[in-house]
Amino acid sequence: GNINRNAEFVNVNGSLFFKSGWYGSEYGNKLWKTDESTTIDLGDFKYLEYLECVNNTLFFFGRLTSTDSMSLWKSDGTPDGTTRLTQTSVSVNNEFGFNPIVNVNGILYFSAKNQFGEELWKSDGTANGTVIVKDINPNGSSSPKFLTNLNGVLYFVANDGTTGDELWKSDGTQNGTVAVKDIRPGATSSRIYDMVNVNGVLYFTANDGTEREIWKSDGTEQGTVRLKDVISEFDFTHPNFLTKFD
């Protein structure tokens, strides 16, 4: 599902972290932690969004003042343990609900913008381990989106400046961050949407230059294929909102 930038409550190892206030409000936000016996004030922020639990640690994006840089933070549930992980400005864009953050094998992956553009980042919860995975588009922004954990591998959509928005995967290393397939050959994007993991298979919608159809991928170029011609079978266009039902 989509990440709610205004999600109010996150369970971290039995304790509830939450924020008061509203994103971009005049009065800012406050971060709290509560359990059955105590409620702790963890600090004031001008902006506070994307609360996420990874390895029993709370991650979030925030800035202290209007002039402060937007940064990735973490908290262990104490004021002293609520610390900044990035010193340069790192902002997350989820204007269209494109899943900008995800936990894969205990590593937080996120799409963020700094002075070099919007690229894929990761964090292991340390300042030194919070880094760009790969500069996919050296001449601009690759704008990774639809970040999805499939069998312990990160899948996402990105633009390398040559092939348009296409399917990529990453094992967290620079060499292991590669394009899966150029579904719509050339510079035009295949406009992938609705990526969902169903029993270890990645399903999504894409346009290969003919029509938007449902595709699936096993992470290989040969295994990334269109399911069938839904358009001619049922006489409608643009399948979307793919959803897994358990």
Coordinates of C-alpha atoms in Angstrom, one line a residue:
G1 CA 0.0 0.0 0.0
N2 CA 1.0 3.6 -0.2
I3 CA 2.9 5.3 2.6
N4 CA 1.0 7.9 4.5
R5 CA 3.2 10.8 5.2
N6 CA 0.9 11.8 8.0
A7 CA 0.7 8.4 9.7
E8 CA 0.1 9.1 13.3
F9 CA 1.1 5.9 15.1
V10 CA 3.9 3.4 14.7
N11 CA 4.5 0.3 16.9
V12 CA 8.2 -0.2 17.7
N13 CA 8.9 -3.2 19.9
G14 CA 5.7 -2.8 21.9
S15 CA 5.9 1.0 22.3
L16 CA 3.8 3.4 20.4
F17 CA 5.5 6.3 18.6
F18 CA 3.3 9.1 17.4
K19 CA 3.3 12.7 16.4
S20 CA 1.1 15.6 17.2
G21 CA 0.4 18.5 14.9
W22 CA 0.1 18.3 11.1
Y23 CA 2.5 18.3 8.2
G24 CA 3.4 21.9 7.3
S25 CA 1.3 23.4 10.0
E26 CA 2.1 26.8 11.4
Y27 CA 2.8 25.3 14.8
G28 CA 4.9 22.3 13.7
N29 CA 5.0 18.8 15.1
K30 CA 6.0 17.0 18.3
L31 CA 7.3 13.4 18.5
W32 CA 6.1 11.2 21.3
K33 CA 6.6 7.7 22.7
T34 CA 4.2 5.9 25.0
D35 CA 3.7 2.5 26.6
E36 CA 1.4 1.3 29.3
S37 CA 3.0 3.4 32.0
T38 CA 4.8 6.4 30.6
T39 CA 4.6 9.0 27.8
I40 CA 7.8 10.7 26.7
D41 CA 8.3 13.9 24.8
L42 CA 11.0 13.2 22.2
G43 CA 11.3 16.7 20.7
D44 CA 9.8 19.5 18.6
F45 CA 10.0 19.6 14.8
K46 CA 8.9 22.1 12.3
Y47 CA 8.1 19.2 9.9
L48 CA 7.8 15.5 10.7
E49 CA 6.7 12.8 8.4
Y50 CA 7.1 9.2 7.2
L51 CA 7.4 7.3 10.5
E52 CA 8.7 3.8 9.8
C53 CA 9.9 1.0 12.1
V54 CA 13.0 -1.0 10.9
N55 CA 14.9 -3.4 13.3
N56 CA 13.0 -2.0 16.3
T57 CA 14.2 1.5 15.5
L58 CA 12.0 4.4 14.5
F59 CA 13.0 6.2 11.3
F60 CA 11.5 9.4 10.2
F61 CA 12.1 12.6 8.1
G62 CA 12.1 15.9 9.8
R63 CA 13.4 19.4 10.2
L64 CA 13.8 21.4 13.4
T65 CA 13.0 24.8 12.0
S66 CA 11.8 26.4 8.8
T67 CA 15.4 27.1 7.7
D68 CA 16.8 23.8 8.8
S69 CA 17.6 21.0 6.3
M70 CA 15.1 18.2 5.9
S71 CA 16.9 15.1 7.2
L72 CA 16.6 11.4 8.0
W73 CA 16.4 10.9 11.7
K74 CA 16.1 7.8 14.0
S75 CA 14.9 7.4 17.6
D76 CA 15.4 4.7 20.2
G77 CA 12.6 6.2 22.3
T78 CA 14.7 8.6 24.4
P79 CA 15.4 12.3 23.7
D80 CA 19.2 11.8 23.6
G81 CA 18.7 8.8 21.3
T82 CA 16.6 10.8 18.8
T83 CA 19.3 11.8 16.3
R84 CA 19.9 13.1 12.8
L85 CA 21.4 10.6 10.3
T86 CA 22.0 13.0 7.3
Q87 CA 23.7 16.4 7.6
T88 CA 22.8 17.6 4.1
S89 CA 19.3 18.2 3.0
V90 CA 17.5 15.0 2.0
S91 CA 13.8 15.4 1.2
V92 CA 11.3 12.8 0.2
N93 CA 8.6 13.4 -2.5
N94 CA 5.4 11.3 -2.3
E95 CA 3.1 13.7 -4.0
F96 CA 1.4 11.0 -6.0
G97 CA 1.7 8.1 -3.5
F98 CA 4.7 6.4 -5.1
N99 CA 5.9 4.5 -2.1
P100 CA 9.2 6.4 -1.4
I101 CA 10.4 4.2 1.6
V102 CA 10.5 0.5 2.3
N103 CA 12.2 -2.0 4.6
V104 CA 14.2 -4.7 2.9
N105 CA 16.1 -7.2 5.1
G106 CA 16.4 -4.6 7.9
I107 CA 17.7 -1.8 5.7
L108 CA 15.7 1.3 5.1
Y109 CA 15.6 2.2 1.4
F110 CA 14.2 5.5 0.3
S111 CA 14.0 7.9 -2.7
A112 CA 15.3 11.3 -1.7
K113 CA 16.6 14.5 -3.2
N114 CA 19.7 16.4 -2.3
Q115 CA 22.0 18.7 -4.3
F116 CA 22.8 16.0 -6.8
G117 CA 19.1 15.2 -7.6
E118 CA 16.6 12.6 -6.6
E119 CA 18.2 9.1 -6.3
L120 CA 18.0 5.8 -4.4
W121 CA 19.3 5.9 -0.8
K122 CA 19.7 3.4 2.0
S123 CA 20.3 3.5 5.8
D124 CA 21.4 0.9 8.3
G125 CA 20.6 3.3 11.2
T126 CA 24.0 4.9 11.3
A127 CA 25.2 8.2 9.9
N128 CA 28.0 6.5 7.9
G129 CA 25.6 3.8 6.7
T130 CA 23.1 6.4 5.3
V131 CA 24.2 6.8 1.7
I132 CA 23.2 7.0 -1.9
V133 CA 23.0 3.5 -3.3
K134 CA 23.7 4.6 -6.9
D135 CA 23.6 7.7 -9.0
I136 CA 21.3 6.1 -11.6
N137 CA 21.0 9.3 -13.7
P138 CA 24.3 11.2 -13.5
N139 CA 22.8 14.1 -15.6
G140 CA 19.7 14.6 -13.5
S141 CA 17.3 12.8 -11.2
S142 CA 16.3 9.1 -11.7
S143 CA 13.3 9.7 -9.3
P144 CA 12.9 6.2 -7.9
K145 CA 9.3 5.3 -7.0
F146 CA 7.1 2.3 -6.2
L147 CA 9.8 0.8 -3.9
T148 CA 8.8 -2.8 -3.3
N149 CA 10.3 -5.7 -1.4
L150 CA 10.2 -8.9 -3.4
N151 CA 11.9 -11.9 -1.8
G152 CA 14.5 -9.7 -0.1
V153 CA 15.4 -7.7 -3.2
L154 CA 14.3 -4.1 -3.8
Y155 CA 12.3 -3.4 -7.0
F156 CA 11.5 0.1 -8.1
V157 CA 10.9 2.3 -11.1
A158 CA 13.6 4.7 -12.2
N159 CA 14.8 6.9 -15.1
D160 CA 18.5 6.6 -16.1
G161 CA 18.2 9.5 -18.5
T162 CA 18.3 7.2 -21.6
T163 CA 15.4 4.6 -21.4
G164 CA 12.8 6.6 -19.5
D165 CA 11.0 5.2 -16.4
E166 CA 11.5 1.5 -16.4
L167 CA 11.8 -1.4 -14.0
W168 CA 15.0 -1.7 -11.8
K169 CA 16.1 -3.9 -8.9
S170 CA 18.8 -3.5 -6.3
D171 CA 20.6 -5.7 -3.7
G172 CA 21.9 -2.6 -2.0
T173 CA 25.2 -2.3 -3.8
Q174 CA 26.1 0.0 -6.7
N175 CA 26.9 -2.9 -9.0
G176 CA 23.8 -4.8 -8.0
T177 CA 21.5 -1.9 -8.8
V178 CA 20.5 -2.6 -12.4
A179 CA 17.7 -2.3 -14.9
V180 CA 15.5 -5.4 -15.2
K181 CA 14.0 -4.6 -18.6
D182 CA 13.3 -1.8 -21.0
I183 CA 9.7 -2.6 -21.5
R184 CA 9.1 0.2 -23.9
P185 CA 12.4 0.4 -25.9
G186 CA 13.9 3.8 -26.4
A187 CA 13.6 7.0 -24.4
T188 CA 9.9 6.8 -23.8
S189 CA 8.8 5.6 -20.4
S190 CA 6.6 2.5 -20.1
R191 CA 4.8 4.3 -17.3
I192 CA 4.8 1.5 -14.7
Y193 CA 2.2 1.7 -11.9
D194 CA 0.6 -0.4 -9.2
M195 CA 3.6 -2.7 -8.3
V196 CA 2.5 -5.4 -5.9
N197 CA 4.1 -8.6 -4.6
V198 CA 1.8 -11.6 -4.9
N199 CA 3.3 -14.8 -3.6
G200 CA 6.9 -13.9 -4.6
V201 CA 6.0 -12.6 -8.1
L202 CA 6.0 -8.9 -9.0
Y203 CA 2.9 -7.7 -10.8
F204 CA 2.4 -4.2 -12.2
T205 CA 0.8 -2.4 -15.1
A206 CA 2.8 -0.9 -18.0
N207 CA 2.6 0.3 -21.5
D208 CA 5.0 -1.3 -24.0
G209 CA 4.0 1.1 -26.8
T210 CA 0.7 -0.6 -27.6
E211 CA -1.7 -0.5 -24.7
R212 CA -1.5 -0.5 -20.9
E213 CA -1.6 -4.1 -19.7
I214 CA -0.8 -6.2 -16.7
W215 CA 2.8 -7.5 -16.5
K216 CA 4.7 -9.8 -14.1
S217 CA 8.4 -10.2 -13.4
D218 CA 10.6 -12.7 -11.6
G219 CA 13.5 -10.2 -11.7
T220 CA 15.0 -11.3 -15.0
E221 CA 14.7 -9.7 -18.4
Q222 CA 13.3 -13.0 -19.9
G223 CA 10.9 -13.4 -17.0
T224 CA 9.4 -9.9 -17.3
V225 CA 6.4 -10.5 -19.5
R226 CA 3.0 -9.3 -20.3
L227 CA 0.3 -11.6 -18.9
K228 CA -2.2 -11.4 -21.7
D229 CA -4.1 -8.9 -23.9
V230 CA -6.6 -7.8 -21.3
I231 CA -7.8 -5.1 -23.7
S232 CA -9.0 -7.3 -26.5
E233 CA -10.4 -9.9 -24.1
F234 CA -12.6 -7.6 -22.1
D235 CA -12.8 -4.4 -24.3
F236 CA -11.6 -1.9 -21.6
T237 CA -8.4 0.1 -21.2
H238 CA -5.9 1.0 -18.5
P239 CA -6.1 -1.7 -15.8
N240 CA -5.0 -0.2 -12.5
F241 CA -5.2 -0.4 -8.7
L242 CA -3.7 -3.9 -8.6
T243 CA -4.4 -5.3 -5.1
K244 CA -3.4 -8.5 -3.4
F245 CA -6.1 -10.4 -1.5
D246 CA -5.1 -12.9 1.1

